[in-house]
PDB file of C-alpha atoms in Angstrom:
ATOM      1  CA  UNK U   1      74.722 106.380  85.659  1.00 89.00           C
ATOM      2  CA  UNK U   2      77.933 106.681  87.978  1.00 95.00           C
ATOM      3  CA  UNK U   3      79.765 103.687  88.350  1.00 97.00           C
ATOM      4  CA  UNK U   4      80.708 101.801  91.372  1.00 98.00           C
ATOM      5  CA  UNK U   5      83.500  99.838  93.153  1.00 98.00           C
ATOM      6  CA  UNK U   6      83.702  98.517  96.433  1.00 98.00           C
ATOM      7  CA  UNK U   7      87.050  97.449  97.309  1.00 98.00           C
ATOM      8  CA  UNK U   8      88.774  95.378 100.293  1.00 97.00           C
ATOM      9  CA  UNK U   9      85.782  92.834  99.885  1.00 98.00           C
ATOM     10  CA  UNK U  10      86.292  89.793 102.570  1.00 98.00           C
ATOM     11  CA  UNK U  11      83.509  88.084 103.456  1.00 97.00           C
ATOM     12  CA  UNK U  12      80.885  86.380 101.630  1.00 98.00           C
ATOM     13  CA  UNK U  13      78.052  88.433 103.001  1.00 98.00           C
ATOM     14  CA  UNK U  14      79.634  91.749 101.208  1.00 98.00           C
ATOM     15  CA  UNK U  15      80.258  89.828  98.415  1.00 98.00           C
ATOM     16  CA  UNK U  16      76.035  89.004  98.060  1.00 98.00           C
ATOM     17  CA  UNK U  17      75.185  92.687  98.577  1.00 98.00           C
ATOM     18  CA  UNK U  18      77.900  93.792  96.126  1.00 98.00           C
ATOM     19  CA  UNK U  19      75.998  91.655  93.624  1.00 98.00           C
ATOM     20  CA  UNK U  20      72.344  92.696  94.976  1.00 98.00           C
ATOM     21  CA  UNK U  21      72.819  95.719  94.475  1.00 98.00           C
ATOM     22  CA  UNK U  22      74.512  95.538  90.960  1.00 97.00           C
ATOM     23  CA  UNK U  23      77.741  97.263  91.981  1.00 98.00           C
ATOM     24  CA  UNK U  24      79.812  97.358  88.537  1.00 98.00           C
ATOM     25  CA  UNK U  25      83.213  96.086  90.626  1.00 98.00           C
ATOM     26  CA  UNK U  26      84.363  94.285  94.081  1.00 98.00           C
ATOM     27  CA  UNK U  27      87.898  94.699  94.906  1.00 98.00           C
ATOM     28  CA  UNK U  28      90.072  91.711  96.070  1.00 98.00           C
ATOM     29  CA  UNK U  29      93.412  92.871  98.085  1.00 98.00           C
ATOM     30  CA  UNK U  30      96.347  90.867  97.816  1.00 98.00           C
ATOM     31  CA  UNK U  31      98.524  93.591  99.431  1.00 95.00           C
ATOM     32  CA  UNK U  32      99.655  92.138 103.058  1.00 93.00           C
ATOM     33  CA  UNK U  33      99.904  95.427 104.856  1.00 90.00           C
ATOM     34  CA  UNK U  34      96.580  96.137 104.294  1.00 92.00           C
ATOM     35  CA  UNK U  35      93.593  95.073 106.926  1.00 94.00           C
ATOM     36  CA  UNK U  36      91.860  94.243 104.041  1.00 96.00           C
ATOM     37  CA  UNK U  37      94.250  91.715 102.731  1.00 97.00           C
ATOM     38  CA  UNK U  38      92.747  88.149 101.573  1.00 98.00           C
ATOM     39  CA  UNK U  39      94.899  85.482 100.110  1.00 98.00           C
ATOM     40  CA  UNK U  40      94.434  83.682  96.472  1.00 98.00           C
ATOM     41  CA  UNK U  41      92.301  80.951  97.693  1.00 98.00           C
ATOM     42  CA  UNK U  42      89.839  82.942 100.007  1.00 98.00           C
ATOM     43  CA  UNK U  43      88.961  85.558  96.965  1.00 98.00           C
ATOM     44  CA  UNK U  44      88.183  81.796  95.137  1.00 98.00           C
ATOM     45  CA  UNK U  45      86.032  81.455  97.763  1.00 98.00           C
ATOM     46  CA  UNK U  46      84.293  85.143  97.166  1.00 98.00           C
ATOM     47  CA  UNK U  47      84.424  84.562  93.382  1.00 98.00           C
ATOM     48  CA  UNK U  48      82.150  81.101  93.419  1.00 98.00           C
ATOM     49  CA  UNK U  49      79.504  83.106  95.983  1.00 98.00           C
ATOM     50  CA  UNK U  50      78.644  85.202  93.813  1.00 97.00           C
ATOM     51  CA  UNK U  51      77.331  85.518  90.253  1.00 97.00           C
ATOM     52  CA  UNK U  52      80.335  86.089  87.712  1.00 95.00           C
ATOM     53  CA  UNK U  53      80.653  89.016  85.710  1.00 94.00           C
ATOM     54  CA  UNK U  54      79.469  86.678  82.334  1.00 93.00           C
ATOM     55  CA  UNK U  55      76.643  86.422  85.117  1.00 95.00           C
ATOM     56  CA  UNK U  56      75.576  89.899  85.442  1.00 95.00           C
ATOM     57  CA  UNK U  57      77.581  90.206  88.739  1.00 97.00           C
ATOM     58  CA  UNK U  58      80.047  92.811  89.322  1.00 98.00           C
ATOM     59  CA  UNK U  59      83.690  92.736  87.698  1.00 98.00           C
ATOM     60  CA  UNK U  60      86.135  91.318  90.078  1.00 98.00           C
ATOM     61  CA  UNK U  61      89.809  93.597  89.942  1.00 98.00           C
ATOM     62  CA  UNK U  62      92.566  92.083  92.469  1.00 98.00           C
ATOM     63  CA  UNK U  63      94.722  94.867  94.025  1.00 98.00           C
ATOM     64  CA  UNK U  64      98.150  94.461  93.676  1.00 98.00           C
ATOM     65  CA  UNK U  65     101.065  96.683  95.084  1.00 96.00           C
ATOM     66  CA  UNK U  66     104.718  96.272  93.335  1.00 96.00           C
ATOM     67  CA  UNK U  67     104.144  92.662  92.835  1.00 97.00           C
ATOM     68  CA  UNK U  68     106.074  90.058  90.609  1.00 98.00           C
ATOM     69  CA  UNK U  69     104.685  88.134  88.341  1.00 98.00           C
ATOM     70  CA  UNK U  70     104.812  85.263  89.904  1.00 98.00           C
ATOM     71  CA  UNK U  71     102.820  86.731  93.069  1.00 98.00           C
ATOM     72  CA  UNK U  72     100.371  87.804  90.542  1.00 98.00           C
ATOM     73  CA  UNK U  73     100.793  84.220  88.465  1.00 98.00           C
ATOM     74  CA  UNK U  74      98.977  82.619  91.447  1.00 98.00           C
ATOM     75  CA  UNK U  75      96.531  84.493  92.814  1.00 98.00           C
ATOM     76  CA  UNK U  76      95.107  84.177  88.823  1.00 98.00           C
ATOM     77  CA  UNK U  77      95.216  80.128  88.891  1.00 98.00           C
ATOM     78  CA  UNK U  78      92.717  80.507  92.338  1.00 98.00           C
ATOM     79  CA  UNK U  79      90.803  83.108  90.918  1.00 97.00           C
ATOM     80  CA  UNK U  80      89.890  84.828  87.554  1.00 97.00           C
ATOM     81  CA  UNK U  81      90.310  88.263  87.784  1.00 98.00           C
ATOM     82  CA  UNK U  82      88.503  90.417  85.384  1.00 98.00           C
ATOM     83  CA  UNK U  83      91.069  93.833  85.954  1.00 98.00           C
ATOM     84  CA  UNK U  84      94.049  93.977  88.113  1.00 98.00           C
ATOM     85  CA  UNK U  85      94.993  97.312  90.107  1.00 98.00           C
ATOM     86  CA  UNK U  86      97.941  98.078  90.198  1.00 98.00           C
ATOM     87  CA  UNK U  87     100.374 100.511  92.520  1.00 96.00           C
ATOM     88  CA  UNK U  88     103.601 100.142  90.549  1.00 96.00           C
ATOM     89  CA  UNK U  89     105.899 102.519  87.648  1.00 96.00           C
ATOM     90  CA  UNK U  90     104.126 103.208  84.579  1.00 96.00           C
ATOM     91  CA  UNK U  91     106.219 100.824  82.931  1.00 97.00           C
ATOM     92  CA  UNK U  92     105.762  98.022  85.133  1.00 98.00           C
ATOM     93  CA  UNK U  93     101.692  98.291  84.764  1.00 98.00           C
ATOM     94  CA  UNK U  94     102.170  97.957  81.156  1.00 98.00           C
ATOM     95  CA  UNK U  95     104.230  95.122  81.091  1.00 98.00           C
ATOM     96  CA  UNK U  96     102.151  93.720  83.496  1.00 98.00           C
ATOM     97  CA  UNK U  97      99.128  94.244  81.415  1.00 98.00           C
ATOM     98  CA  UNK U  98     100.704  93.153  78.307  1.00 98.00           C
ATOM     99  CA  UNK U  99     102.045  89.490  80.420  1.00 98.00           C
ATOM    100  CA  UNK U 100      98.590  88.902  81.714  1.00 98.00           C
ATOM    101  CA  UNK U 101      96.588  89.211  78.728  1.00 97.00           C
ATOM    102  CA  UNK U 102      94.072  91.834  81.009  1.00 97.00           C
ATOM    103  CA  UNK U 103      93.415  95.233  81.520  1.00 98.00           C
ATOM    104  CA  UNK U 104      95.025  96.702  84.252  1.00 98.00           C
ATOM    105  CA  UNK U 105      94.573 100.234  86.362  1.00 98.00           C
ATOM    106  CA  UNK U 106      97.258 102.030  87.510  1.00 98.00           C
ATOM    107  CA  UNK U 107      96.751 103.663  90.671  1.00 96.00           C
ATOM    108  CA  UNK U 108      97.794 107.217  90.665  1.00 96.00           C
ATOM    109  CA  UNK U 109      98.491 109.873  93.577  1.00 94.00           C
ATOM    110  CA  UNK U 110      97.896 113.260  92.240  1.00 94.00           C
ATOM    111  CA  UNK U 111      98.341 116.658  93.578  1.00 93.00           C
ATOM    112  CA  UNK U 112      98.750 119.096  90.845  1.00 96.00           C
ATOM    113  CA  UNK U 113      97.073 118.455  87.466  1.00 96.00           C
ATOM    114  CA  UNK U 114     100.849 117.686  86.187  1.00 96.00           C
ATOM    115  CA  UNK U 115     100.310 114.780  88.027  1.00 96.00           C
ATOM    116  CA  UNK U 116      97.310 113.610  86.041  1.00 97.00           C
ATOM    117  CA  UNK U 117      98.381 110.647  84.008  1.00 96.00           C
ATOM    118  CA  UNK U 118      98.337 111.051  79.919  1.00 94.00           C
ATOM    119  CA  UNK U 119      99.734 107.095  78.481  1.00 95.00           C
ATOM    120  CA  UNK U 120      96.496 106.028  76.411  1.00 95.00           C
ATOM    121  CA  UNK U 121      98.367 102.568  76.400  1.00 96.00           C
ATOM    122  CA  UNK U 122      96.929 101.927  79.977  1.00 98.00           C
ATOM    123  CA  UNK U 123      93.354 100.624  80.289  1.00 98.00           C
ATOM    124  CA  UNK U 124      92.851 102.458  83.399  1.00 98.00           C
ATOM    125  CA  UNK U 125      93.806 104.568  85.879  1.00 98.00           C
ATOM    126  CA  UNK U 126      92.623 105.243  89.871  1.00 98.00           C
ATOM    127  CA  UNK U 127      92.782 108.760  90.805  1.00 97.00           C
ATOM    128  CA  UNK U 128      93.480 109.506  94.480  1.00 96.00           C
ATOM    129  CA  UNK U 129      95.799 111.294  96.365  1.00 92.00           C
ATOM    130  CA  UNK U 130      99.124 111.112  96.751  1.00 85.00           C
ATOM    131  CA  UNK U 131     101.049 108.591  99.189  1.00 70.00           C
ATOM    132  CA  UNK U 132     102.730 110.310 101.437  1.00 63.00           C
ATOM    133  CA  UNK U 133     106.158 109.368 103.883  1.00 57.00           C
ATOM    134  CA  UNK U 134     104.387 108.085 106.440  1.00 58.00           C
ATOM    135  CA  UNK U 135     102.421 105.965 104.985  1.00 60.00           C
ATOM    136  CA  UNK U 136     102.825 102.088 105.156  1.00 55.00           C
ATOM    137  CA  UNK U 137     100.819 101.180 102.471  1.00 56.00           C
ATOM    138  CA  UNK U 138      99.807 103.736  98.955  1.00 60.00           C
ATOM    139  CA  UNK U 139      95.812 103.553  99.174  1.00 54.00           C
ATOM    140  CA  UNK U 140      93.191 102.495 101.875  1.00 53.00           C
ATOM    141  CA  UNK U 141      93.797 105.205 103.827  1.00 58.00           C
ATOM    142  CA  UNK U 142      90.677 107.446 103.559  1.00 69.00           C
ATOM    143  CA  UNK U 143      92.565 110.528 102.421  1.00 81.00           C
ATOM    144  CA  UNK U 144      90.768 112.944  99.968  1.00 92.00           C
ATOM    145  CA  UNK U 145      92.675 115.656  97.490  1.00 93.00           C
ATOM    146  CA  UNK U 146      91.634 118.150  95.777  1.00 96.00           C
ATOM    147  CA  UNK U 147      88.952 117.037  93.527  1.00 96.00           C
ATOM    148  CA  UNK U 148      88.550 120.237  91.302  1.00 97.00           C
ATOM    149  CA  UNK U 149      92.211 118.493  89.619  1.00 97.00           C
ATOM    150  CA  UNK U 150      90.063 116.904  87.319  1.00 97.00           C
ATOM    151  CA  UNK U 151      87.772 119.193  85.873  1.00 95.00           C
ATOM    152  CA  UNK U 152      87.642 119.229  82.186  1.00 94.00           C
ATOM    153  CA  UNK U 153      90.761 116.730  82.042  1.00 95.00           C
ATOM    154  CA  UNK U 154      91.199 114.816  78.715  1.00 94.00           C
ATOM    155  CA  UNK U 155      91.681 111.657  80.534  1.00 96.00           C
ATOM    156  CA  UNK U 156      93.394 109.102  77.787  1.00 96.00           C
ATOM    157  CA  UNK U 157      91.431 106.293  78.735  1.00 97.00           C
ATOM    158  CA  UNK U 158      89.235 104.870  81.717  1.00 98.00           C
ATOM    159  CA  UNK U 159      89.348 106.481  85.172  1.00 98.00           C
ATOM    160  CA  UNK U 160      87.578 106.128  88.893  1.00 98.00           C
ATOM    161  CA  UNK U 161      87.958 108.807  91.727  1.00 98.00           C
ATOM    162  CA  UNK U 162      89.344 107.271  94.732  1.00 97.00           C
ATOM    163  CA  UNK U 163      90.627 108.054  98.479  1.00 93.00           C
ATOM    164  CA  UNK U 164      88.437 109.224 101.053  1.00 94.00           C
ATOM    165  CA  UNK U 165      85.008 108.694  99.554  1.00 97.00           C
ATOM    166  CA  UNK U 166      82.251 108.340 102.322  1.00 97.00           C
ATOM    167  CA  UNK U 167      78.209 108.031 101.525  1.00 98.00           C
ATOM    168  CA  UNK U 168      78.255 111.314 102.723  1.00 97.00           C
ATOM    169  CA  UNK U 169      80.895 113.065 100.164  1.00 97.00           C
ATOM    170  CA  UNK U 170      80.553 111.281  97.137  1.00 97.00           C
ATOM    171  CA  UNK U 171      78.023 112.889  95.379  1.00 96.00           C
ATOM    172  CA  UNK U 172      79.781 116.323  96.152  1.00 96.00           C
ATOM    173  CA  UNK U 173      83.014 114.385  94.910  1.00 97.00           C
ATOM    174  CA  UNK U 174      81.225 113.103  91.408  1.00 97.00           C
ATOM    175  CA  UNK U 175      80.183 116.576  91.209  1.00 96.00           C
ATOM    176  CA  UNK U 176      83.503 118.291  91.987  1.00 96.00           C
ATOM    177  CA  UNK U 177      85.859 116.167  89.590  1.00 97.00           C
ATOM    178  CA  UNK U 178      83.599 114.989  86.553  1.00 96.00           C
ATOM    179  CA  UNK U 179      84.437 110.957  88.183  1.00 97.00           C
ATOM    180  CA  UNK U 180      82.755 108.325  85.871  1.00 97.00           C
ATOM    181  CA  UNK U 181      83.109 106.134  88.509  1.00 98.00           C
ATOM    182  CA  UNK U 182      84.091 106.036  92.347  1.00 98.00           C
ATOM    183  CA  UNK U 183      86.015 103.578  94.092  1.00 98.00           C
ATOM    184  CA  UNK U 184      85.449 103.014  98.066  1.00 97.00           C
ATOM    185  CA  UNK U 185      86.740 100.947 100.996  1.00 96.00           C
ATOM    186  CA  UNK U 186      87.449 102.483 104.213  1.00 94.00           C
ATOM    187  CA  UNK U 187      84.517 104.579 103.726  1.00 96.00           C
ATOM    188  CA  UNK U 188      82.213 101.976 104.170  1.00 98.00           C
ATOM    189  CA  UNK U 189      83.321 100.155 106.825  1.00 97.00           C
ATOM    190  CA  UNK U 190      82.603 100.169 110.768  1.00 96.00           C
ATOM    191  CA  UNK U 191      86.397  99.155 111.969  1.00 96.00           C
ATOM    192  CA  UNK U 192      89.551  98.554 109.182  1.00 94.00           C
ATOM    193  CA  UNK U 193      88.456  95.861 106.948  1.00 95.00           C
ATOM    194  CA  UNK U 194      85.005  95.336 108.164  1.00 97.00           C
ATOM    195  CA  UNK U 195      82.727  96.789 105.659  1.00 98.00           C
ATOM    196  CA  UNK U 196      79.568  97.946 107.295  1.00 98.00           C
ATOM    197  CA  UNK U 197      76.161  96.479 104.982  1.00 98.00           C
ATOM    198  CA  UNK U 198      74.035  99.653 105.730  1.00 98.00           C
ATOM    199  CA  UNK U 199      77.010 102.204 104.466  1.00 98.00           C
ATOM    200  CA  UNK U 200      77.710  99.922 101.556  1.00 98.00           C
ATOM    201  CA  UNK U 201      74.236 100.231 100.187  1.00 98.00           C
ATOM    202  CA  UNK U 202      74.271 104.220 101.680  1.00 98.00           C
ATOM    203  CA  UNK U 203      77.085 105.384  99.274  1.00 98.00           C
ATOM    204  CA  UNK U 204      76.064 103.235  96.154  1.00 98.00           C
ATOM    205  CA  UNK U 205      72.914 105.047  96.183  1.00 97.00           C
ATOM    206  CA  UNK U 206      74.208 108.523  96.834  1.00 97.00           C
ATOM    207  CA  UNK U 207      76.756 107.754  93.825  1.00 97.00           C
ATOM    208  CA  UNK U 208      74.354 106.676  91.445  1.00 94.00           C
ATOM    209  CA  UNK U 209      72.470 110.197  92.669  1.00 86.00           C
ATOM    210  CA  UNK U 210      75.622 112.288  91.561  1.00 56.00           C
ATOM    211  CA  UNK U 211      76.573 113.544  88.198  1.00 52.00           C
ATOM    212  CA  UNK U 212      75.896 111.380  85.505  1.00 47.00           C
ATOM    213  CA  UNK U 213      78.655 110.988  82.744  1.00 45.00           C
ATOM    214  CA  UNK U 214      78.556 108.464  80.118  1.00 40.00           C
ATOM    215  CA  UNK U 215      81.603 105.995  79.899  1.00 40.00           C
ATOM    216  CA  UNK U 216      82.750 102.740  78.675  1.00 38.00           C
ATOM    217  CA  UNK U 217      83.467 101.064  82.232  1.00 42.00           C
ATOM    218  CA  UNK U 218      85.396  98.128  81.162  1.00 38.00           C
TER     219      UNK U 218
END
């Protein structure tokens, strides 16, 4: 079954919904320019409000953009993130993975097949549309790319598809990209930063009807 990540969770009601729907991952955004940003203490409360991964709840993913070690350390003191999602260079992402002893997913903007990552040392990849010059942040912009670029891609490690996904297009996105998992944020919001329970439910249902690819989701 296709894995599902709901990113940009900011309130306990949506956290509880994700747990009830047995979403695989929830994402907390620690990027100040995002309308979905949370502080470490807020993320801690969200974490405590729902079953942990050890209790069959969703894995917690922390999203960081060019963060220094101190910033990541402060968050980890407050909330026991399972995975770190990093927007930075490949070398820096590997450094963070080694430094904190947690799986790191590196976000990669893809404009052509030549952009697809090849390093098997990284725990995982989030594959999305490339950042453009006018963008104030690297992700959560609701922008898609040519999903066929990942067809028959021999990924070096686990990966998920992100960017511009919605309840309406997620099944087609899975079928075209052959993604083992999908990541949504703005596509399940009623307005920037505010999740819609109805849209989350529809997205999860439609994603799980998509192409079923066997993958290691850890």
